Coordinates of C-alpha atoms and ligand atoms in Angstrom, one line a residue:
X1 CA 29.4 29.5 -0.4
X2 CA 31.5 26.4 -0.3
X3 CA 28.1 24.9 2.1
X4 CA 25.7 25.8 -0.2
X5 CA 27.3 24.5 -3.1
X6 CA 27.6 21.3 -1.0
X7 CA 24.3 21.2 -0.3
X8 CA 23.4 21.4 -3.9
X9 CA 25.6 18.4 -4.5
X10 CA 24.0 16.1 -2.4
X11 CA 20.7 17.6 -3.5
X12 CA 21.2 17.0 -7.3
X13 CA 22.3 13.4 -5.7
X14 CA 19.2 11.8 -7.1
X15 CA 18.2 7.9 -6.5
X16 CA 15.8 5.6 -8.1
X17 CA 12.0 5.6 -7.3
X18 CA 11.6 3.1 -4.1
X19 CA 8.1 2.8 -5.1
X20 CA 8.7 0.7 -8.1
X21 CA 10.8 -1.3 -5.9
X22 CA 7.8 -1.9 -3.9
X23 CA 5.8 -2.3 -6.6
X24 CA 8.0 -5.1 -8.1
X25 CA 8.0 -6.7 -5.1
X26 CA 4.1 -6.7 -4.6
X27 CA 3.8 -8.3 -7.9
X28 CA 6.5 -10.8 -7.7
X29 CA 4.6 -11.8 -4.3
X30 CA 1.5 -11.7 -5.7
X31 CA 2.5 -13.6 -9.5
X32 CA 3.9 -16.4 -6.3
X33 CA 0.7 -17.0 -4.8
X34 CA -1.4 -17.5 -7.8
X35 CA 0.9 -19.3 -9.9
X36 CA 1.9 -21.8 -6.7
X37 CA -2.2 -21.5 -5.5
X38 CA -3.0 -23.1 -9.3
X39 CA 0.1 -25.4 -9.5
X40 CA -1.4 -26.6 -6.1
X41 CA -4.4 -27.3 -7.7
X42 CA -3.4 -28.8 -11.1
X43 CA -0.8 -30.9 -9.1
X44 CA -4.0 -32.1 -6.9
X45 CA -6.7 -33.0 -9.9
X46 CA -3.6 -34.8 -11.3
X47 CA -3.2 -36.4 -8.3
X48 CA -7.1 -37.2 -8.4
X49 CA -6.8 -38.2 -11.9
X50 CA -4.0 -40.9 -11.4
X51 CA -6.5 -42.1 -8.1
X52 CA -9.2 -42.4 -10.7
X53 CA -7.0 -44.1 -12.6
X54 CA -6.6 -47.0 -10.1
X55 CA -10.4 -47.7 -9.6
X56 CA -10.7 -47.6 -13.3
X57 CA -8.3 -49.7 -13.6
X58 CA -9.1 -52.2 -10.7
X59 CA -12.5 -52.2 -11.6
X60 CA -12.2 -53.2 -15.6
X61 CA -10.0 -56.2 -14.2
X62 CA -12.0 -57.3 -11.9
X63 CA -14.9 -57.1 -14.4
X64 CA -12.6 -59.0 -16.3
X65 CA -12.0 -61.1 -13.6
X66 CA -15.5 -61.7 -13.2
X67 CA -16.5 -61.8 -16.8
X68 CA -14.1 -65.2 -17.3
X69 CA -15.7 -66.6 -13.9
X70 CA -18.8 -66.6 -15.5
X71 CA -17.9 -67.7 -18.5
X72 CA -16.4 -71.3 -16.9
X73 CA -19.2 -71.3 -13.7
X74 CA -21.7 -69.6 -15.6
X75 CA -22.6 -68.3 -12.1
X76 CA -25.2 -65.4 -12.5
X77 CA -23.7 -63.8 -9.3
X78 CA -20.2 -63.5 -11.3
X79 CA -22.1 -61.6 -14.2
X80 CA -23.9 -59.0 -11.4
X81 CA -20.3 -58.6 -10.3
X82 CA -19.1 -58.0 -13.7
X83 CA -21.1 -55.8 -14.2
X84 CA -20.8 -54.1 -11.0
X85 CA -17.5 -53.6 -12.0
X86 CA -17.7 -52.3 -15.2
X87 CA -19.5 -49.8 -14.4
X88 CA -16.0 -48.3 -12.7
X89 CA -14.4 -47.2 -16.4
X90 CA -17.8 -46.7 -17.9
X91 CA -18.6 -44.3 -15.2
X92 CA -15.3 -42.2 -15.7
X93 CA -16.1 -42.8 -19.9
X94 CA -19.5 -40.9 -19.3
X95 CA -18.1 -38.0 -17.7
X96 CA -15.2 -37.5 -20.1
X97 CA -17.6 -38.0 -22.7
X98 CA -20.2 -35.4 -21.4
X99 CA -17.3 -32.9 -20.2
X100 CA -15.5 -33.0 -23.9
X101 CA -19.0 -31.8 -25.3
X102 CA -20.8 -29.6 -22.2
X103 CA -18.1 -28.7 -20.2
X104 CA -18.9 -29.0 -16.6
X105 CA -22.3 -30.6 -15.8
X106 CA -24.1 -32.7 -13.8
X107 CA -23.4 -36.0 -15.7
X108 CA -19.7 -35.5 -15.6
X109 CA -19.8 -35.4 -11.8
X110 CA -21.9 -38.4 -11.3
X111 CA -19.9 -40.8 -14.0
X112 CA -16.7 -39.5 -11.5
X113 CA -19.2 -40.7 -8.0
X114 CA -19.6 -43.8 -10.3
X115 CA -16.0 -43.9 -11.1
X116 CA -15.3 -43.8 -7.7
X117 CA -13.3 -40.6 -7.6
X118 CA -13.6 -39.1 -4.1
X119 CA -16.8 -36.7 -3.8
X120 CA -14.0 -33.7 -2.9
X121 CA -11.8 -34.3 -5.6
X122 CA -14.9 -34.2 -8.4
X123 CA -14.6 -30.0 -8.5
X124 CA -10.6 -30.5 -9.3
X125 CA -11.5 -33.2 -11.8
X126 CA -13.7 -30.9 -13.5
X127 CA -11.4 -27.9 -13.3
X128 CA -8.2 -29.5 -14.8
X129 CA -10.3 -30.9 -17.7
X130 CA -12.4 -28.3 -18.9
X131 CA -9.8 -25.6 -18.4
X132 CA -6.9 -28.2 -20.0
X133 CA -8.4 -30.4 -21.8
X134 CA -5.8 -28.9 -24.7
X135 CA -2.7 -29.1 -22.7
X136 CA 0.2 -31.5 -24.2
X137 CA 0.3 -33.6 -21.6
X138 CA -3.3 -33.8 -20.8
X139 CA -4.7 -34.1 -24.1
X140 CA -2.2 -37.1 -24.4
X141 CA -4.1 -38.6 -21.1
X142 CA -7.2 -38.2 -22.5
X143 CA -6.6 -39.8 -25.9
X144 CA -5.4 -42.8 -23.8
X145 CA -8.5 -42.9 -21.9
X146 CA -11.0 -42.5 -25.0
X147 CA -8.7 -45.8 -26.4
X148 CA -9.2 -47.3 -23.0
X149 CA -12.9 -46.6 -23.7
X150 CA -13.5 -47.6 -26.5
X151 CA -11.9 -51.3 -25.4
X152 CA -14.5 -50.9 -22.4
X153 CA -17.1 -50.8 -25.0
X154 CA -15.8 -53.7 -26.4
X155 CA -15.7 -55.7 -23.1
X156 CA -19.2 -54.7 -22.3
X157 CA -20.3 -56.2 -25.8
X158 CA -18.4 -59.6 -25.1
X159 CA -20.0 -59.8 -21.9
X160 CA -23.2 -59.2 -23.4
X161 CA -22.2 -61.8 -25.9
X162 CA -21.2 -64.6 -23.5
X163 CA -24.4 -64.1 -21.4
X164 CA -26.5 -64.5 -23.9
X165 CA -25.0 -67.8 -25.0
X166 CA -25.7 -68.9 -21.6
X167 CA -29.0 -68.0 -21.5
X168 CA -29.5 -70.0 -24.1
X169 CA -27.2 -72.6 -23.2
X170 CA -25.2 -72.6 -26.3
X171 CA -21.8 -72.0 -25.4
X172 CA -19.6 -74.2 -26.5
X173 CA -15.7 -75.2 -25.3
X174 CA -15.0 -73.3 -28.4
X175 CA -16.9 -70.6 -27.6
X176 CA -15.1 -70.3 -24.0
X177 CA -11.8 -70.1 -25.8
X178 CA -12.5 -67.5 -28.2
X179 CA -14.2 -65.3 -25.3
X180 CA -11.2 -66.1 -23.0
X181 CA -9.2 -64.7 -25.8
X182 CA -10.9 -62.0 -26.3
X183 CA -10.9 -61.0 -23.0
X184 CA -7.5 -61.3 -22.0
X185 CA -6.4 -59.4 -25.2
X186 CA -8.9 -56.3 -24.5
X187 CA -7.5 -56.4 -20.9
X188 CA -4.0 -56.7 -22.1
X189 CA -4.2 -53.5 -24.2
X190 CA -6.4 -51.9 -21.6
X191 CA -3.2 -52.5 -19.1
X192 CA -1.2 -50.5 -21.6
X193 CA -3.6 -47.5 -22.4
X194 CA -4.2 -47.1 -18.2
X195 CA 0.1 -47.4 -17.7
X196 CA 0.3 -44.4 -20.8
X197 CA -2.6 -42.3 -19.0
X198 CA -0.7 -42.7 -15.4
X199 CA 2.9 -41.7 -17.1
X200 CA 1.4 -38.9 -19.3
X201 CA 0.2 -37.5 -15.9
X202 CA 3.0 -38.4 -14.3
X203 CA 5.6 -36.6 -17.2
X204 CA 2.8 -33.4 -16.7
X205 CA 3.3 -33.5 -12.9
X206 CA 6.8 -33.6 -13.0
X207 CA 7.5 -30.7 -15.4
X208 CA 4.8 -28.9 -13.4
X209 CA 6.9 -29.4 -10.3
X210 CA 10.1 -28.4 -12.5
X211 CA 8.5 -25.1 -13.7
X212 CA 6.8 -24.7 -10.1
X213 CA 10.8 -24.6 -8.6
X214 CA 12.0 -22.6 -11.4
X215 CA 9.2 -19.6 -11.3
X216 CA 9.7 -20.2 -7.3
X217 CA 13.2 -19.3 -7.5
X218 CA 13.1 -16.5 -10.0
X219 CA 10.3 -14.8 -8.5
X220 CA 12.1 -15.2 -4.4
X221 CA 15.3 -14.1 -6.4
X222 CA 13.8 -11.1 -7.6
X223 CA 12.1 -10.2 -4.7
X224 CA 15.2 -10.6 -2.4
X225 CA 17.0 -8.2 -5.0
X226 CA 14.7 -5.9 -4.7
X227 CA 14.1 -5.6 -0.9
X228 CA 17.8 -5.4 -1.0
X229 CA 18.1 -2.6 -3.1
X230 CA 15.3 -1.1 -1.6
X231 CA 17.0 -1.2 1.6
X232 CA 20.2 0.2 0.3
X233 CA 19.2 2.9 -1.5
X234 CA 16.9 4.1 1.9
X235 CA 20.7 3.4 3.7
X236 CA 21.6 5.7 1.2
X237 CA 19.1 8.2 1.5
X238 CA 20.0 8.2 5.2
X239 CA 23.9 8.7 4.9
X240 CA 22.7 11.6 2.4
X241 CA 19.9 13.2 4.7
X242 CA 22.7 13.2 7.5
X243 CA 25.0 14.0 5.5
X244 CA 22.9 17.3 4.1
X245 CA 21.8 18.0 8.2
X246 CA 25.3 18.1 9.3
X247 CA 26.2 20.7 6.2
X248 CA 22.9 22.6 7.3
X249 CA 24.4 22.7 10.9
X250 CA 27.9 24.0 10.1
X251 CA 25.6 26.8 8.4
X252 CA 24.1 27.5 11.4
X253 CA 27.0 28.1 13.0
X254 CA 29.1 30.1 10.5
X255 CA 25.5 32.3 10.3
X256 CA 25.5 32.2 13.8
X257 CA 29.2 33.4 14.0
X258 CA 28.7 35.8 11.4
X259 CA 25.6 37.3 13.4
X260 CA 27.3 37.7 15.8
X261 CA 30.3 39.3 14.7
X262 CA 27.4 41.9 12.8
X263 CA 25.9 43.2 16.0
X264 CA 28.9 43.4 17.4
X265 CA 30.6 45.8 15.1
X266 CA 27.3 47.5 14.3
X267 CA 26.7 48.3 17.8
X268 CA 30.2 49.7 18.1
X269 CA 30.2 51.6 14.4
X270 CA 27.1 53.2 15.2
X271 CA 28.2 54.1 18.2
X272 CA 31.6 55.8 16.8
X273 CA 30.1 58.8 15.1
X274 CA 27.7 59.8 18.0
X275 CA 30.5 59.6 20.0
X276 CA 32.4 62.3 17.5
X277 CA 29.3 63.9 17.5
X278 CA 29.1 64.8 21.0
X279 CA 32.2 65.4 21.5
X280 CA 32.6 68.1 18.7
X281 CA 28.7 69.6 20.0
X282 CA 31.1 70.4 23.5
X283 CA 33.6 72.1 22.0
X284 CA 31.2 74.1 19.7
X285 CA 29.3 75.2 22.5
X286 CA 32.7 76.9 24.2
X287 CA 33.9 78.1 20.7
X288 CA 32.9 81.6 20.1
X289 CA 35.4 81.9 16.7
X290 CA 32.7 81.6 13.6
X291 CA 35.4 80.0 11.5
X292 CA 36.3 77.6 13.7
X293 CA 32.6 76.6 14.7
X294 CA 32.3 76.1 10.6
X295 CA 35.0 74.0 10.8
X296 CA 33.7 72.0 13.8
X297 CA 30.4 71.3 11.5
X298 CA 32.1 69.9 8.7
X299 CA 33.2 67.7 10.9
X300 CA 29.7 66.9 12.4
X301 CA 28.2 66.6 8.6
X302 CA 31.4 63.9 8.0
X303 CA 30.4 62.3 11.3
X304 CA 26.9 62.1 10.0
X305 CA 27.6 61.2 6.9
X306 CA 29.8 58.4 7.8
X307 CA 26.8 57.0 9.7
X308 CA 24.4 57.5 6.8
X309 CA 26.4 55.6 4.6
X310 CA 26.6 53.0 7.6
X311 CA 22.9 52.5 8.3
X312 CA 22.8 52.2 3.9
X313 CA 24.9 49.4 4.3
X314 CA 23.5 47.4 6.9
X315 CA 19.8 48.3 5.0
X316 CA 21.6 46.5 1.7
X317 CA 22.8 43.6 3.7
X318 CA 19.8 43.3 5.5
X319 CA 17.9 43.7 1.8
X320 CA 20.4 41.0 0.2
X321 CA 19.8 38.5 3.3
X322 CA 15.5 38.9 3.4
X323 CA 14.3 39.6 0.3
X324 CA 13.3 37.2 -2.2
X325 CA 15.6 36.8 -5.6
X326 CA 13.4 38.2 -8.0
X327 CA 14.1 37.0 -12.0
X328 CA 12.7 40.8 -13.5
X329 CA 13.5 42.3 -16.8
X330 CA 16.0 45.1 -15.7
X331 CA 18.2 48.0 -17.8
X332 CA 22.1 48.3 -16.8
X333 CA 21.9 51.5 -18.0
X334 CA 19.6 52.8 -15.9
X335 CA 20.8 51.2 -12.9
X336 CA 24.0 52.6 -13.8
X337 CA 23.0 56.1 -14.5
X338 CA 20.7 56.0 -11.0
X339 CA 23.6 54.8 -9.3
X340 CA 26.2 57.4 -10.7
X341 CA 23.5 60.6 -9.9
X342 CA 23.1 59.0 -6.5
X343 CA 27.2 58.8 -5.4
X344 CA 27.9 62.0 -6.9
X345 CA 27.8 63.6 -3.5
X346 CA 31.0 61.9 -2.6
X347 CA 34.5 63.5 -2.2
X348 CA 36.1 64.2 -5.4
X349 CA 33.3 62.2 -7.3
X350 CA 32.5 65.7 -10.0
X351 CA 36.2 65.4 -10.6
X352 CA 36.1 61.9 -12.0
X353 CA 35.3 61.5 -15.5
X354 CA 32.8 58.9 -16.6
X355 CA 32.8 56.5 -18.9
X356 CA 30.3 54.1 -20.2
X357 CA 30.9 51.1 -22.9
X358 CA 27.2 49.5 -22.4
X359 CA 27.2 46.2 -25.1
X360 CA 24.4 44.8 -22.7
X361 CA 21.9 46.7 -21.3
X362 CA 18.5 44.7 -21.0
X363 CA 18.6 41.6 -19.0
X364 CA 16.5 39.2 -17.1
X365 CA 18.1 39.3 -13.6
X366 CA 17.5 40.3 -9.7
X367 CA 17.0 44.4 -9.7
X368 CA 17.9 45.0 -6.4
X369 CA 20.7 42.8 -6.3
X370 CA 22.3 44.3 -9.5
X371 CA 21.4 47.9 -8.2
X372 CA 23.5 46.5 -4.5
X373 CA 26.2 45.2 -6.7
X374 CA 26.7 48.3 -9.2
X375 CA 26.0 50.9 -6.6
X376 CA 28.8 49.5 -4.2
X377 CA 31.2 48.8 -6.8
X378 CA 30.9 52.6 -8.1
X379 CA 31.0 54.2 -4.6
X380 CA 34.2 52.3 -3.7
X381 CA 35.7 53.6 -7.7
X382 CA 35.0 57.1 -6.3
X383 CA 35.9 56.9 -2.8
X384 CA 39.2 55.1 -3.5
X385 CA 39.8 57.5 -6.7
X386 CA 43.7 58.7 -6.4
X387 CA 43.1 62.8 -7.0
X388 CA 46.7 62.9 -7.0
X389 CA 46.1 61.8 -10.7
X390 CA 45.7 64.7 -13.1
X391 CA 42.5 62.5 -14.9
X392 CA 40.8 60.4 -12.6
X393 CA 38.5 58.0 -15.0
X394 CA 36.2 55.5 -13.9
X395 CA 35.1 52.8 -17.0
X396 CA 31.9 50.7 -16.8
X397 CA 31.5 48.1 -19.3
X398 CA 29.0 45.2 -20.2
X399 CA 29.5 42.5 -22.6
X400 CA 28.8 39.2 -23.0
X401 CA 31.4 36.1 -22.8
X402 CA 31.5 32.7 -23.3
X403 CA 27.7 32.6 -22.7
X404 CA 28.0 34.7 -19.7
X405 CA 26.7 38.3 -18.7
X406 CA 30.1 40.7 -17.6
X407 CA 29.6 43.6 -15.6
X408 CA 32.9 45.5 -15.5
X409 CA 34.2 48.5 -13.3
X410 CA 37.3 50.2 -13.6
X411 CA 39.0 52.9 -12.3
X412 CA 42.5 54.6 -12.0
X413 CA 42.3 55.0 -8.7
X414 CA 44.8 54.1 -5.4
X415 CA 44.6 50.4 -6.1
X416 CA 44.7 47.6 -3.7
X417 CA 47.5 46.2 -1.9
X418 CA 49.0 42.6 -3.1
X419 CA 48.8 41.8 0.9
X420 CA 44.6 43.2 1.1
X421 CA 43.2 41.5 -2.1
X422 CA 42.9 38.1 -0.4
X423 CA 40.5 39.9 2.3
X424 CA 38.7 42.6 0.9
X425 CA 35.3 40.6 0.4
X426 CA 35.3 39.5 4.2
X427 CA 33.0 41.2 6.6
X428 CA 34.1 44.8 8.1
X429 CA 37.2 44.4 6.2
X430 CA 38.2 47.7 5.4
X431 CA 41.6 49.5 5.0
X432 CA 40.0 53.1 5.8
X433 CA 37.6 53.0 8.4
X434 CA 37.1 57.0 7.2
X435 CA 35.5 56.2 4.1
X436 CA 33.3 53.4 5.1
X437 CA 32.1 50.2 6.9
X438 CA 34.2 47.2 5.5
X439 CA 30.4 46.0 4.6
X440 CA 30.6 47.2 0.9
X441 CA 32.1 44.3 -0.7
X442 CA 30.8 41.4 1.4
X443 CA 27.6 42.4 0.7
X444 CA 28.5 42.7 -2.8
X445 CA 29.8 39.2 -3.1
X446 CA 26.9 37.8 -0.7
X447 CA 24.5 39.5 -3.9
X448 CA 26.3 38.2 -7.1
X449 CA 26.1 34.7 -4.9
X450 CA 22.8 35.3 -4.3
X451 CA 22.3 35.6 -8.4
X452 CA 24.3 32.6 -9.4
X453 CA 27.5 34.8 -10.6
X454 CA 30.7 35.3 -9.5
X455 CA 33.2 38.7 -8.9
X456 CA 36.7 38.9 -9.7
X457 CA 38.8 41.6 -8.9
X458 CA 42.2 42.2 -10.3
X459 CA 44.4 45.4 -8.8
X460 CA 47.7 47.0 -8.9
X461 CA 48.9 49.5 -6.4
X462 CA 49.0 53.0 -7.3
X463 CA 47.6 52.1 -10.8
X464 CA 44.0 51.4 -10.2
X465 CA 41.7 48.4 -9.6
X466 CA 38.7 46.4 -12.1
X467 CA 36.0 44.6 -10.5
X468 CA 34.3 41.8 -13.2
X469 CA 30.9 40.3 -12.1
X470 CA 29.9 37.3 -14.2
X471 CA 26.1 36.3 -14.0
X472 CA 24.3 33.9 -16.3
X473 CA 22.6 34.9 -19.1
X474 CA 19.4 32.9 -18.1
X475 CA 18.4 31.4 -15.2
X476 CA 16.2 28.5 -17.2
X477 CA 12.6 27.3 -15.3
Ligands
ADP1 P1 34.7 49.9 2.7 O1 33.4 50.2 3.3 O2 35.8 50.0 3.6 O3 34.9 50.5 1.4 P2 34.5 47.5 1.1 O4 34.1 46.1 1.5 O5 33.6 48.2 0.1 O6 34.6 48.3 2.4 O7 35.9 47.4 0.6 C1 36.9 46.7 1.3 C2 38.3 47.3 1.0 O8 38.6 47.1 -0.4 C3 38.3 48.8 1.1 O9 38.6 49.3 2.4 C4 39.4 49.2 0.1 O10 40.7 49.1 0.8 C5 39.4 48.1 -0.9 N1 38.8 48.6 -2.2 C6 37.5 48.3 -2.6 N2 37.3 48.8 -3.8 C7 38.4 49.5 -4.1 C8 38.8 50.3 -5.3 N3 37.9 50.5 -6.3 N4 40.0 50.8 -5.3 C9 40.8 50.6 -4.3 N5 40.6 49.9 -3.2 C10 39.3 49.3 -3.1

């Protein structure tokens, strides 16, 4: 009993579901890859965008450059460059004009080939802007580059300006002054709206590299937590699947042990009574005295008798071991009254008086365990009955108590010794081999097991003995 309890232990041992272990982890692995797959990316269009940056930058100073060249040399050539040049920014002003208003299209991508941007960074470029065009740190960038833009324009009218004067070959020393200003304070602010567009990118970069470590750690940190306690809880599971193997295995071998102690004394017990038998059949035979030869089949009958009530017993233990507890509505009364009419064949048994105190009588429990139970319980009142007593009594009572379903059996009968009670529920124990097999009570507590109850048995020498089985009122789903 001790096993099975233990068993029942490490069964109700329950652990957490491993699967949402896995499951966090395949998320937490999978969350990594996108969010580092699109950091990758939105780190590389920044990294494009700050590239852009330096041809748009290059190319609106050297326009610049140009632009003043031509306004000293008047060299046409220096005004083709110019222009050449300024095409850079005013490439790079198309496509963030035409992306702000279409999203991506054809004349974004080819103001970024005429910005210069690298033909395999123009999907990137695209990407970051139409998807985060309202970012913080990006719309910052890009109000930086409309102001750069808008200075562009102005440098492209001024150009416009001075070449017409030389065309017409009216520009005056004045002229070349006010230009020369004019230039070198559109390029001066230009130089501050290109430096804000590269640290804006370079402040979103950053932060995108903080975030990138910070998600990187959580998400390794909570996958490392969880392969670890996935790992120790299927340790667990382990130490408690040995654990519950080596409890089934010293259950094998106490059933094994127990087996074997069962054929052996049922080969031997069965034997016994043939045994008697034949040997009283010999001395019949050469008895010719009709009173004697009576006697002689009393003893045959108790000879047979003995091993009826033998065979019964191994048939209950045999029933108790097999057959499959079933929860059944069942009467106490009647299993009492069945079981009474059934033992009154026994020694002494009319003599006894009955009597019945039934508080309980219909319950939901195992019949054939509770027919086991009361049947044995009875038989052993009457065989053990002390008919040196003037009233021999036996009580049966049901109550219920402290939630719990009492069957109790009581009798005034020889009692049991202080030195037996410790025994009497082990196999073939037995104090009179005459009136039975030892098997009664064994199987008894093996069947109230079997229903989730316990016996108790309290006894006084001489005075008389109670048995009190306790089962459970219900037995829930
Ligand atoms: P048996 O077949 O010998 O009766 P049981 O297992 O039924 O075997 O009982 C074991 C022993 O317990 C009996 O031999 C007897 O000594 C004692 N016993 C059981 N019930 C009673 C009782 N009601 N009164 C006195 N002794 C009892």
């Amino acid at each position: 009993m001790k096993i099975i309890h233990k068993i029942r232990s490490l069964k109700s041992f329950r652990l957490p579901n491993v699967f949402i272990l896995i499951l966090i982890v395949f998320i937490s692995c999978a969350l990594l890859i996108c969010i580092n797959f699109f950091t990758i990316k939105i780190l590389s269009a920044n990294r494009a965008y700050v590239n852009g940056e330096s041809h748009y930058s290059k190319g609106q100073k050297d326009a610049s450059l140009h632009l003043i060249t031509y306004l000293y040399n008047k060299d046409p050539n220096q005004y083709k460059l110019y222009l050449e040049e300024l095409k850079v920014p005013q490439g790079d002003g198309i496509a963030r004009k035409t992306l702000l208003k279409a999203g991506d299209n054809k004349v974004a991508r080819q103001g970024f080939t005429i910005g210069r941007n690298h033909k395999d960074d123009l999907d990137d470029l695209v990407w970051l802007f139409v998807n985060f065009k309202n970012v913080p740190f990006l719309a910052k960038a890009i109000h930086e580059w409309e102001e750069g833009d808008a200075l562009i324009e102005k440098l492209f009218i001024i150009g416009t300006q001075v070449n017409a004067k030389i065309q017409h070959n009216t520009l005056t020393v004045a002229d070349q002054i006010k230009f020369l200003h004019q230039i070198s304070s559109i390029s001066a602010k230009l130089t501050i709206n290109e430096r804000n567009f590269s640290s804006t990118l370079g402040e979103g970069t950053r932060k995108i590299k903080n975030l990138l470590i910070i998600t990187n750690i959580i998400f390794t940190l909570i996958i490392i937590l969880s392969v670890c306690s996935y790992y120790s809880i299927m340790v667990k599971r382990l130490i408690v699947s040995k654990k519950e193997i080596e409890v089934k295995n010293e259950n094998l071998i106490l059933a094994n042990n127990e087996l074997d102690r069962f054929v052996y004394s049922a080969s031997h017990d069965l034997r016994s009574p043939i045994t008697s038998l034949k040997g009283l059949i010999e001395i019949t035979q050469l008895e010719d005295d009709i009173d004697q030869i009576r006697d002689y089949l009393r003893l045959m009958y108790q000879s047979l008798a003995k091993q009826d009530q033998f065979i019964s017993d191994i048939i209950d233990y045999s029933k108790n071991k097999r057959k499959q507890i079933i929860m059944e509505p069942v009467s106490l009364q009647e299993i009492f009254n069945e079981a009474i009419s059934q033992l009154m064949h026994i020694e002494n048994a009319s003599k006894i008086t009955f009597t019945q105190e039934l508080l309980v009588d219909q319950i939901e429990s195992d019949g054939l365990r509770l027919k086991i139970i009361i049947s044995n319980l009875l038989s052993n009142a009457i065989k053990y009955a002390d008919n040196t007593k003037q009233e021999m009594f036996i009580s049966i009572k049901t109550y219920i108590h402290e939630g719990f379903n009492k069957i109790e059996v009581s009798d005034n009968g020889i009692g049991i010794n202080d030195d037996c009670k410790d025994y009497i529920f082990e196999m073939y124990f037995g104090t009179n081999k005459n009136k039975g097999s030892g098997l009664g009570l064994y199987i008894v507590k093996e069947a109230v097991e079997n229903i989730k109850g316990n016996i108790s048995v309290f006894s006084e020498s001489n005075i008389g003995s109670k048995f009190i089985v306790t089962i459970p009122t219900s037995y829930g789903a």
